[in-house]
């Protein structure tokens, strides 16, 4: 299934995209796409619906982040060898992870704010997992059984805040709108192999990032298992897993986003996003 939340900010309704691409309303079957809705039982119930009998939604309403009410937004850094090298960092011996503020969560096509004082606004196309069942001390072999599905994520980053302003990476990763997720949550049964998906990102129509999840240093299963050794992942939580090379800070000379720029990105089987940069 491709599950979505659609409508104005703060007023989103649950929905799904049927096989013909039609948006259909799920309001009669689930209150919202939160952690409870991501559980195996809930997903099985939704999968059993006759989608042709669900109300069709006219037009092209705004899409919000496809999951809400999350307890945390976790991100893996430096998870592609070439990206680690382009940023001048050693290839990590174990996953590097940090938290993005929940308030950074944004719709896939919502504008991205350039923060006040920002000088190095950057992009990062990533594949994110949405947790379906509580994960604490899970093994790598069992890790994907705790995943409800996958999404596109743009791990928007302000490098000056992240690297030069001291402290943790979180401060450069957490501004409002720095976590566009979606357009939809694709349940894991639709993805044959999460480690064989292509990723891409363009800035103003020029290709900046091209990669494949096959080049991740630490697999999706490893990332879920590893993070669960340090914190409990709850249903609905988002875990985004690093970006391939081609970010602005790795260009020669470094190139960053400005107001008016447009970023488009996508992942094979998971859909596409589009964001315009605006002033905060």
PDB file of C-alpha atoms in Angstrom:
ATOM      1  CA  UNK A   1       0.000   0.000   0.000  1.00  0.00           C
ATOM      2  CA  UNK A   2       0.913   3.634  -0.475  1.00  0.00           C
ATOM      3  CA  UNK A   3      -0.458   5.493   2.546  1.00  0.00           C
ATOM      4  CA  UNK A   4      -0.741   9.282   2.655  1.00  0.00           C
ATOM      5  CA  UNK A   5      -1.978  12.141   4.768  1.00  0.00           C
ATOM      6  CA  UNK A   6      -3.622  14.880   2.723  1.00  0.00           C
ATOM      7  CA  UNK A   7      -5.073  18.315   3.325  1.00  0.00           C
ATOM      8  CA  UNK A   8      -4.092  21.645   4.837  1.00  0.00           C
ATOM      9  CA  UNK A   9      -1.399  21.742   7.525  1.00  0.00           C
ATOM     10  CA  UNK A  10      -2.814  20.568  10.820  1.00  0.00           C
ATOM     11  CA  UNK A  11      -5.972  19.275   9.136  1.00  0.00           C
ATOM     12  CA  UNK A  12      -4.628  16.265   7.265  1.00  0.00           C
ATOM     13  CA  UNK A  13      -6.777  13.200   6.668  1.00  0.00           C
ATOM     14  CA  UNK A  14      -5.575   9.635   6.139  1.00  0.00           C
ATOM     15  CA  UNK A  15      -5.686   8.205   2.651  1.00  0.00           C
ATOM     16  CA  UNK A  16      -4.129   5.789   0.232  1.00  0.00           C
ATOM     17  CA  UNK A  17      -3.088   5.793  -3.402  1.00  0.00           C
ATOM     18  CA  UNK A  18      -4.781   2.950  -5.262  1.00  0.00           C
ATOM     19  CA  UNK A  19      -3.216   0.975  -8.115  1.00  0.00           C
ATOM     20  CA  UNK A  20      -4.524   3.457 -10.695  1.00  0.00           C
ATOM     21  CA  UNK A  21      -2.944   6.401  -8.854  1.00  0.00           C
ATOM     22  CA  UNK A  22      -6.236   7.663  -7.440  1.00  0.00           C
ATOM     23  CA  UNK A  23      -6.172   9.206  -3.957  1.00  0.00           C
ATOM     24  CA  UNK A  24      -8.819   7.634  -1.717  1.00  0.00           C
ATOM     25  CA  UNK A  25     -10.026   8.620   1.738  1.00  0.00           C
ATOM     26  CA  UNK A  26      -9.400   6.294   4.701  1.00  0.00           C
ATOM     27  CA  UNK A  27     -11.128   8.416   7.345  1.00  0.00           C
ATOM     28  CA  UNK A  28     -13.868   5.855   7.916  1.00  0.00           C
ATOM     29  CA  UNK A  29     -11.314   3.165   8.727  1.00  0.00           C
ATOM     30  CA  UNK A  30      -8.502   4.880  10.636  1.00  0.00           C
ATOM     31  CA  UNK A  31      -8.412   8.107  12.624  1.00  0.00           C
ATOM     32  CA  UNK A  32      -4.975   9.136  11.378  1.00  0.00           C
ATOM     33  CA  UNK A  33      -1.712   7.583  10.229  1.00  0.00           C
ATOM     34  CA  UNK A  34       0.030   7.524  13.584  1.00  0.00           C
ATOM     35  CA  UNK A  35       1.995   4.857  15.413  1.00  0.00           C
ATOM     36  CA  UNK A  36      -1.089   2.775  16.105  1.00  0.00           C
ATOM     37  CA  UNK A  37      -2.026   2.825  12.428  1.00  0.00           C
ATOM     38  CA  UNK A  38       1.474   1.555  11.550  1.00  0.00           C
ATOM     39  CA  UNK A  39       1.025  -1.639  13.582  1.00  0.00           C
ATOM     40  CA  UNK A  40       0.891  -4.960  11.718  1.00  0.00           C
ATOM     41  CA  UNK A  41      -2.744  -5.487  12.720  1.00  0.00           C
ATOM     42  CA  UNK A  42      -3.804  -2.069  11.476  1.00  0.00           C
ATOM     43  CA  UNK A  43      -1.888  -2.417   8.213  1.00  0.00           C
ATOM     44  CA  UNK A  44      -3.407  -5.857   7.636  1.00  0.00           C
ATOM     45  CA  UNK A  45      -6.889  -4.395   8.170  1.00  0.00           C
ATOM     46  CA  UNK A  46      -6.224  -1.591   5.681  1.00  0.00           C
ATOM     47  CA  UNK A  47      -4.717  -4.006   3.163  1.00  0.00           C
ATOM     48  CA  UNK A  48      -7.912  -6.040   3.285  1.00  0.00           C
ATOM     49  CA  UNK A  49     -10.125  -3.143   2.195  1.00  0.00           C
ATOM     50  CA  UNK A  50     -11.706  -3.021  -1.243  1.00  0.00           C
ATOM     51  CA  UNK A  51     -10.059   0.186  -2.432  1.00  0.00           C
ATOM     52  CA  UNK A  52     -12.623   0.662  -5.205  1.00  0.00           C
ATOM     53  CA  UNK A  53     -15.258   1.259  -2.515  1.00  0.00           C
ATOM     54  CA  UNK A  54     -13.263   3.962  -0.727  1.00  0.00           C
ATOM     55  CA  UNK A  55     -14.279   7.582  -1.462  1.00  0.00           C
ATOM     56  CA  UNK A  56     -12.190   9.100  -4.246  1.00  0.00           C
ATOM     57  CA  UNK A  57     -10.597  12.469  -3.468  1.00  0.00           C
ATOM     58  CA  UNK A  58     -10.848  15.033  -6.257  1.00  0.00           C
ATOM     59  CA  UNK A  59      -8.033  17.298  -7.387  1.00  0.00           C
ATOM     60  CA  UNK A  60      -4.504  17.316  -6.060  1.00  0.00           C
ATOM     61  CA  UNK A  61      -4.615  18.308  -2.402  1.00  0.00           C
ATOM     62  CA  UNK A  62      -1.478  19.061  -0.426  1.00  0.00           C
ATOM     63  CA  UNK A  63       0.267  16.004   0.992  1.00  0.00           C
ATOM     64  CA  UNK A  64       1.565  16.125   4.547  1.00  0.00           C
ATOM     65  CA  UNK A  65       4.160  13.864   6.119  1.00  0.00           C
ATOM     66  CA  UNK A  66       2.643  10.364   5.845  1.00  0.00           C
ATOM     67  CA  UNK A  67       2.970   9.668   9.567  1.00  0.00           C
ATOM     68  CA  UNK A  68       2.128  11.839  12.572  1.00  0.00           C
ATOM     69  CA  UNK A  69       2.427  11.799  16.347  1.00  0.00           C
ATOM     70  CA  UNK A  70       5.936  10.354  16.243  1.00  0.00           C
ATOM     71  CA  UNK A  71       7.978  10.017  19.418  1.00  0.00           C
ATOM     72  CA  UNK A  72      11.274  10.647  17.631  1.00  0.00           C
ATOM     73  CA  UNK A  73      12.976  11.369  14.317  1.00  0.00           C
ATOM     74  CA  UNK A  74      16.338   9.560  14.178  1.00  0.00           C
ATOM     75  CA  UNK A  75      18.951  10.038  11.469  1.00  0.00           C
ATOM     76  CA  UNK A  76      22.053   8.085  10.478  1.00  0.00           C
ATOM     77  CA  UNK A  77      25.029  10.122   9.254  1.00  0.00           C
ATOM     78  CA  UNK A  78      27.927   9.302   6.939  1.00  0.00           C
ATOM     79  CA  UNK A  79      26.363   6.035   5.751  1.00  0.00           C
ATOM     80  CA  UNK A  80      27.754   6.063   2.199  1.00  0.00           C
ATOM     81  CA  UNK A  81      31.535   5.797   1.754  1.00  0.00           C
ATOM     82  CA  UNK A  82      31.802   8.488  -0.931  1.00  0.00           C
ATOM     83  CA  UNK A  83      29.688  10.900   1.125  1.00  0.00           C
ATOM     84  CA  UNK A  84      31.902  10.415   4.170  1.00  0.00           C
ATOM     85  CA  UNK A  85      34.960  11.111   2.030  1.00  0.00           C
ATOM     86  CA  UNK A  86      33.502  14.176   0.296  1.00  0.00           C
ATOM     87  CA  UNK A  87      32.794  15.761   3.685  1.00  0.00           C
ATOM     88  CA  UNK A  88      36.308  15.042   4.930  1.00  0.00           C
ATOM     89  CA  UNK A  89      35.209  12.475   7.509  1.00  0.00           C
ATOM     90  CA  UNK A  90      36.640   8.999   8.058  1.00  0.00           C
ATOM     91  CA  UNK A  91      34.479   6.054   7.088  1.00  0.00           C
ATOM     92  CA  UNK A  92      32.711   5.192  10.379  1.00  0.00           C
ATOM     93  CA  UNK A  93      33.408   1.891  12.091  1.00  0.00           C
ATOM     94  CA  UNK A  94      29.846   1.797  13.421  1.00  0.00           C
ATOM     95  CA  UNK A  95      26.721   3.833  12.619  1.00  0.00           C
ATOM     96  CA  UNK A  96      26.748   7.519  13.526  1.00  0.00           C
ATOM     97  CA  UNK A  97      23.309   8.724  14.547  1.00  0.00           C
ATOM     98  CA  UNK A  98      21.653  11.861  15.859  1.00  0.00           C
ATOM     99  CA  UNK A  99      18.157  13.230  16.427  1.00  0.00           C
ATOM    100  CA  UNK A 100      16.249  15.697  14.302  1.00  0.00           C
ATOM    101  CA  UNK A 101      13.596  17.676  16.156  1.00  0.00           C
ATOM    102  CA  UNK A 102      10.072  16.362  15.630  1.00  0.00           C
ATOM    103  CA  UNK A 103       9.083  19.913  14.666  1.00  0.00           C
ATOM    104  CA  UNK A 104      11.339  19.597  11.600  1.00  0.00           C
ATOM    105  CA  UNK A 105       8.872  17.092  10.098  1.00  0.00           C
ATOM    106  CA  UNK A 106       7.309  18.501   6.949  1.00  0.00           C
ATOM    107  CA  UNK A 107       5.269  17.536   3.904  1.00  0.00           C
ATOM    108  CA  UNK A 108       7.108  16.315   0.811  1.00  0.00           C
ATOM    109  CA  UNK A 109       6.303  19.369  -1.290  1.00  0.00           C
ATOM    110  CA  UNK A 110       6.137  22.038   1.418  1.00  0.00           C
ATOM    111  CA  UNK A 111       8.551  24.960   1.170  1.00  0.00           C
ATOM    112  CA  UNK A 112      11.843  24.636   3.054  1.00  0.00           C
ATOM    113  CA  UNK A 113      12.792  27.611   5.193  1.00  0.00           C
ATOM    114  CA  UNK A 114      16.255  29.111   5.021  1.00  0.00           C
ATOM    115  CA  UNK A 115      16.884  29.955   8.691  1.00  0.00           C
ATOM    116  CA  UNK A 116      17.832  33.425   9.840  1.00  0.00           C
ATOM    117  CA  UNK A 117      21.621  33.653   9.778  1.00  0.00           C
ATOM    118  CA  UNK A 118      21.941  30.649   7.486  1.00  0.00           C
ATOM    119  CA  UNK A 119      24.946  30.647   5.147  1.00  0.00           C
ATOM    120  CA  UNK A 120      25.334  26.958   4.246  1.00  0.00           C
ATOM    121  CA  UNK A 121      21.939  25.369   3.580  1.00  0.00           C
ATOM    122  CA  UNK A 122      22.373  21.891   2.108  1.00  0.00           C
ATOM    123  CA  UNK A 123      20.399  18.933   0.760  1.00  0.00           C
ATOM    124  CA  UNK A 124      20.485  15.165   1.410  1.00  0.00           C
ATOM    125  CA  UNK A 125      18.245  12.599  -0.297  1.00  0.00           C
ATOM    126  CA  UNK A 126      17.717   9.597   2.000  1.00  0.00           C
ATOM    127  CA  UNK A 127      15.575   6.520   2.472  1.00  0.00           C
ATOM    128  CA  UNK A 128      13.716   6.439   5.768  1.00  0.00           C
ATOM    129  CA  UNK A 129      12.054   3.581   7.607  1.00  0.00           C
ATOM    130  CA  UNK A 130       8.876   4.022   9.633  1.00  0.00           C
ATOM    131  CA  UNK A 131       8.703   1.713  12.641  1.00  0.00           C
ATOM    132  CA  UNK A 132       5.667  -0.548  12.970  1.00  0.00           C
ATOM    133  CA  UNK A 133       6.336  -2.431  16.200  1.00  0.00           C
ATOM    134  CA  UNK A 134       8.322  -1.554  19.318  1.00  0.00           C
ATOM    135  CA  UNK A 135      12.017  -2.243  18.780  1.00  0.00           C
ATOM    136  CA  UNK A 136      14.379  -2.624  21.729  1.00  0.00           C
ATOM    137  CA  UNK A 137      17.562  -4.702  21.524  1.00  0.00           C
ATOM    138  CA  UNK A 138      16.409  -6.273  18.259  1.00  0.00           C
ATOM    139  CA  UNK A 139      18.798  -8.397  16.235  1.00  0.00           C
ATOM    140  CA  UNK A 140      19.861  -7.474  12.730  1.00  0.00           C
ATOM    141  CA  UNK A 141      18.134 -10.625  11.455  1.00  0.00           C
ATOM    142  CA  UNK A 142      14.848  -9.561  13.055  1.00  0.00           C
ATOM    143  CA  UNK A 143      15.119  -5.795  12.555  1.00  0.00           C
ATOM    144  CA  UNK A 144      13.050  -5.404   9.382  1.00  0.00           C
ATOM    145  CA  UNK A 145      10.173  -7.260  11.030  1.00  0.00           C
ATOM    146  CA  UNK A 146       9.776  -4.101  13.130  1.00  0.00           C
ATOM    147  CA  UNK A 147       9.443  -1.839  10.068  1.00  0.00           C
ATOM    148  CA  UNK A 148       6.049  -0.791   8.708  1.00  0.00           C
ATOM    149  CA  UNK A 149       7.358   0.719   5.488  1.00  0.00           C
ATOM    150  CA  UNK A 150       9.655   3.188   3.777  1.00  0.00           C
ATOM    151  CA  UNK A 151       9.622   6.834   2.653  1.00  0.00           C
ATOM    152  CA  UNK A 152      11.702   9.412   0.846  1.00  0.00           C
ATOM    153  CA  UNK A 153      13.339  11.922   3.205  1.00  0.00           C
ATOM    154  CA  UNK A 154      15.294  15.097   2.539  1.00  0.00           C
ATOM    155  CA  UNK A 155      17.606  15.488   5.542  1.00  0.00           C
ATOM    156  CA  UNK A 156      17.931  19.253   5.068  1.00  0.00           C
ATOM    157  CA  UNK A 157      21.055  20.544   6.827  1.00  0.00           C
ATOM    158  CA  UNK A 158      22.555  23.896   7.722  1.00  0.00           C
ATOM    159  CA  UNK A 159      26.298  23.118   7.697  1.00  0.00           C
ATOM    160  CA  UNK A 160      27.391  26.265   9.487  1.00  0.00           C
ATOM    161  CA  UNK A 161      25.005  25.496  12.345  1.00  0.00           C
ATOM    162  CA  UNK A 162      25.876  21.783  12.235  1.00  0.00           C
ATOM    163  CA  UNK A 163      29.668  21.976  12.150  1.00  0.00           C
ATOM    164  CA  UNK A 164      30.934  25.458  12.972  1.00  0.00           C
ATOM    165  CA  UNK A 165      28.569  26.545  15.742  1.00  0.00           C
ATOM    166  CA  UNK A 166      29.831  23.921  18.239  1.00  0.00           C
ATOM    167  CA  UNK A 167      27.792  21.282  20.002  1.00  0.00           C
ATOM    168  CA  UNK A 168      25.798  18.513  18.384  1.00  0.00           C
ATOM    169  CA  UNK A 169      24.739  18.050  14.758  1.00  0.00           C
ATOM    170  CA  UNK A 170      21.126  18.339  15.892  1.00  0.00           C
ATOM    171  CA  UNK A 171      21.246  22.149  15.814  1.00  0.00           C
ATOM    172  CA  UNK A 172      22.012  22.097  12.080  1.00  0.00           C
ATOM    173  CA  UNK A 173      19.371  19.476  11.329  1.00  0.00           C
ATOM    174  CA  UNK A 174      16.293  20.593  13.241  1.00  0.00           C
ATOM    175  CA  UNK A 175      14.954  23.884  11.920  1.00  0.00           C
ATOM    176  CA  UNK A 176      11.274  23.851  10.989  1.00  0.00           C
ATOM    177  CA  UNK A 177      10.801  22.217   7.539  1.00  0.00           C
ATOM    178  CA  UNK A 178      14.202  20.432   7.676  1.00  0.00           C
ATOM    179  CA  UNK A 179      12.523  17.011   7.502  1.00  0.00           C
ATOM    180  CA  UNK A 180      10.352  16.638   4.388  1.00  0.00           C
ATOM    181  CA  UNK A 181       9.064  13.047   4.383  1.00  0.00           C
ATOM    182  CA  UNK A 182       6.867  11.311   1.816  1.00  0.00           C
ATOM    183  CA  UNK A 183       4.986  11.677  -0.494  1.00  0.00           C
ATOM    184  CA  UNK A 184       3.709   8.406   0.901  1.00  0.00           C
ATOM    185  CA  UNK A 185       4.530   5.579   3.249  1.00  0.00           C
ATOM    186  CA  UNK A 186       5.119   2.509   1.101  1.00  0.00           C
ATOM    187  CA  UNK A 187       4.497  -0.656   3.105  1.00  0.00           C
ATOM    188  CA  UNK A 188       7.461  -2.994   3.094  1.00  0.00           C
ATOM    189  CA  UNK A 189       5.608  -5.735   1.192  1.00  0.00           C
ATOM    190  CA  UNK A 190       5.843  -3.535  -1.922  1.00  0.00           C
ATOM    191  CA  UNK A 191       9.650  -3.312  -1.755  1.00  0.00           C
ATOM    192  CA  UNK A 192      11.367  -6.509  -2.896  1.00  0.00           C
ATOM    193  CA  UNK A 193      14.814  -5.479  -1.636  1.00  0.00           C
ATOM    194  CA  UNK A 194      15.342  -2.271   0.317  1.00  0.00           C
ATOM    195  CA  UNK A 195      19.077  -2.514  -0.460  1.00  0.00           C
ATOM    196  CA  UNK A 196      18.550  -2.258  -4.227  1.00  0.00           C
ATOM    197  CA  UNK A 197      16.832   1.113  -4.716  1.00  0.00           C
ATOM    198  CA  UNK A 198      18.150   4.065  -6.718  1.00  0.00           C
ATOM    199  CA  UNK A 199      18.154   7.596  -5.230  1.00  0.00           C
ATOM    200  CA  UNK A 200      18.515  10.972  -6.950  1.00  0.00           C
ATOM    201  CA  UNK A 201      18.331  14.696  -6.193  1.00  0.00           C
ATOM    202  CA  UNK A 202      18.329  17.779  -8.454  1.00  0.00           C
ATOM    203  CA  UNK A 203      18.817  21.455  -7.598  1.00  0.00           C
ATOM    204  CA  UNK A 204      17.216  23.856 -10.077  1.00  0.00           C
ATOM    205  CA  UNK A 205      16.982  21.026 -12.587  1.00  0.00           C
ATOM    206  CA  UNK A 206      20.648  19.989 -12.338  1.00  0.00           C
ATOM    207  CA  UNK A 207      21.475  16.535 -11.052  1.00  0.00           C
ATOM    208  CA  UNK A 208      23.466  16.715  -7.823  1.00  0.00           C
ATOM    209  CA  UNK A 209      23.045  13.291  -6.250  1.00  0.00           C
ATOM    210  CA  UNK A 210      22.797   9.838  -7.778  1.00  0.00           C
ATOM    211  CA  UNK A 211      23.132   6.734  -5.681  1.00  0.00           C
ATOM    212  CA  UNK A 212      21.817   3.344  -4.658  1.00  0.00           C
ATOM    213  CA  UNK A 213      20.908   1.881  -1.300  1.00  0.00           C
ATOM    214  CA  UNK A 214      23.200  -1.003  -2.281  1.00  0.00           C
ATOM    215  CA  UNK A 215      26.086   1.319  -1.405  1.00  0.00           C
ATOM    216  CA  UNK A 216      25.036   1.947   2.186  1.00  0.00           C
ATOM    217  CA  UNK A 217      27.838   1.145   4.628  1.00  0.00           C
ATOM    218  CA  UNK A 218      25.333  -0.113   7.179  1.00  0.00           C
ATOM    219  CA  UNK A 219      22.180  -1.770   5.848  1.00  0.00           C
ATOM    220  CA  UNK A 220      18.671  -0.744   6.815  1.00  0.00           C
ATOM    221  CA  UNK A 221      18.473  -3.797   9.070  1.00  0.00           C
ATOM    222  CA  UNK A 222      21.781  -2.921  10.711  1.00  0.00           C
ATOM    223  CA  UNK A 223      20.655   0.682  11.300  1.00  0.00           C
ATOM    224  CA  UNK A 224      17.377  -0.345  12.941  1.00  0.00           C
ATOM    225  CA  UNK A 225      19.099  -2.974  15.087  1.00  0.00           C
ATOM    226  CA  UNK A 226      21.941  -0.657  16.079  1.00  0.00           C
ATOM    227  CA  UNK A 227      19.757   2.277  17.124  1.00  0.00           C
ATOM    228  CA  UNK A 228      17.542  -0.094  19.136  1.00  0.00           C
ATOM    229  CA  UNK A 229      20.538  -0.936  21.321  1.00  0.00           C
ATOM    230  CA  UNK A 230      20.604   2.669  22.567  1.00  0.00           C
ATOM    231  CA  UNK A 231      16.959   3.765  22.533  1.00  0.00           C
ATOM    232  CA  UNK A 232      13.588   2.115  22.107  1.00  0.00           C
ATOM    233  CA  UNK A 233      12.031   2.747  18.705  1.00  0.00           C
ATOM    234  CA  UNK A 234       8.257   3.071  18.936  1.00  0.00           C
ATOM    235  CA  UNK A 235       5.574   2.600  16.271  1.00  0.00           C
ATOM    236  CA  UNK A 236       5.500   5.601  13.954  1.00  0.00           C
ATOM    237  CA  UNK A 237       9.103   6.643  14.673  1.00  0.00           C
ATOM    238  CA  UNK A 238      11.132   7.674  11.642  1.00  0.00           C
ATOM    239  CA  UNK A 239      14.676   6.450  11.012  1.00  0.00           C
ATOM    240  CA  UNK A 240      16.386   8.057   8.035  1.00  0.00           C
ATOM    241  CA  UNK A 241      19.550   6.340   6.939  1.00  0.00           C
ATOM    242  CA  UNK A 242      22.114   8.616   5.311  1.00  0.00           C
ATOM    243  CA  UNK A 243      22.788  10.137   1.916  1.00  0.00           C
ATOM    244  CA  UNK A 244      24.895   9.279  -1.140  1.00  0.00           C
ATOM    245  CA  UNK A 245      27.588  11.677  -2.413  1.00  0.00           C
ATOM    246  CA  UNK A 246      26.773  14.954  -4.136  1.00  0.00           C
ATOM    247  CA  UNK A 247      25.828  17.276  -1.287  1.00  0.00           C
ATOM    248  CA  UNK A 248      26.603  20.972  -1.557  1.00  0.00           C
ATOM    249  CA  UNK A 249      29.316  20.974   1.086  1.00  0.00           C
ATOM    250  CA  UNK A 250      31.255  18.386  -0.925  1.00  0.00           C
ATOM    251  CA  UNK A 251      31.272  20.372  -4.169  1.00  0.00           C
ATOM    252  CA  UNK A 252      34.326  22.296  -5.325  1.00  0.00           C
ATOM    253  CA  UNK A 253      33.749  25.047  -4.509  1.00  0.00           C
ATOM    254  CA  UNK A 254      31.036  24.284  -1.929  1.00  0.00           C
ATOM    255  CA  UNK A 255      27.591  25.320  -3.177  1.00  0.00           C
ATOM    256  CA  UNK A 256      24.576  25.950  -0.982  1.00  0.00           C
ATOM    257  CA  UNK A 257      20.873  26.696  -1.312  1.00  0.00           C
ATOM    258  CA  UNK A 258      19.406  30.193  -1.517  1.00  0.00           C
ATOM    259  CA  UNK A 259      15.899  31.606  -1.422  1.00  0.00           C
ATOM    260  CA  UNK A 260      14.120  30.755  -4.691  1.00  0.00           C
ATOM    261  CA  UNK A 261      16.054  27.560  -5.387  1.00  0.00           C
ATOM    262  CA  UNK A 262      14.036  24.418  -6.086  1.00  0.00           C
ATOM    263  CA  UNK A 263      15.061  20.953  -4.918  1.00  0.00           C
ATOM    264  CA  UNK A 264      13.524  17.808  -6.413  1.00  0.00           C
ATOM    265  CA  UNK A 265      14.357  14.307  -5.272  1.00  0.00           C
ATOM    266  CA  UNK A 266      13.123  10.748  -5.365  1.00  0.00           C
ATOM    267  CA  UNK A 267      13.737   7.090  -4.668  1.00  0.00           C
ATOM    268  CA  UNK A 268      12.817   4.146  -6.857  1.00  0.00           C
ATOM    269  CA  UNK A 269       9.412   2.816  -5.795  1.00  0.00           C
ATOM    270  CA  UNK A 270       8.948   5.454  -3.086  1.00  0.00           C
ATOM    271  CA  UNK A 271       7.934   8.552  -5.045  1.00  0.00           C
ATOM    272  CA  UNK A 272       9.270  12.086  -5.458  1.00  0.00           C
ATOM    273  CA  UNK A 273       9.428  15.377  -3.565  1.00  0.00           C
ATOM    274  CA  UNK A 274       9.720  19.040  -4.581  1.00  0.00           C
ATOM    275  CA  UNK A 275      10.636  21.944  -2.290  1.00  0.00           C
ATOM    276  CA  UNK A 276      11.167  25.646  -2.927  1.00  0.00           C
ATOM    277  CA  UNK A 277      13.498  27.490  -0.575  1.00  0.00           C
ATOM    278  CA  UNK A 278      11.909  30.460   1.228  1.00  0.00           C
ATOM    279  CA  UNK A 279      13.123  32.849   3.917  1.00  0.00           C
ATOM    280  CA  UNK A 280      12.279  31.961   7.518  1.00  0.00           C
TER     281      UNK A 280
END
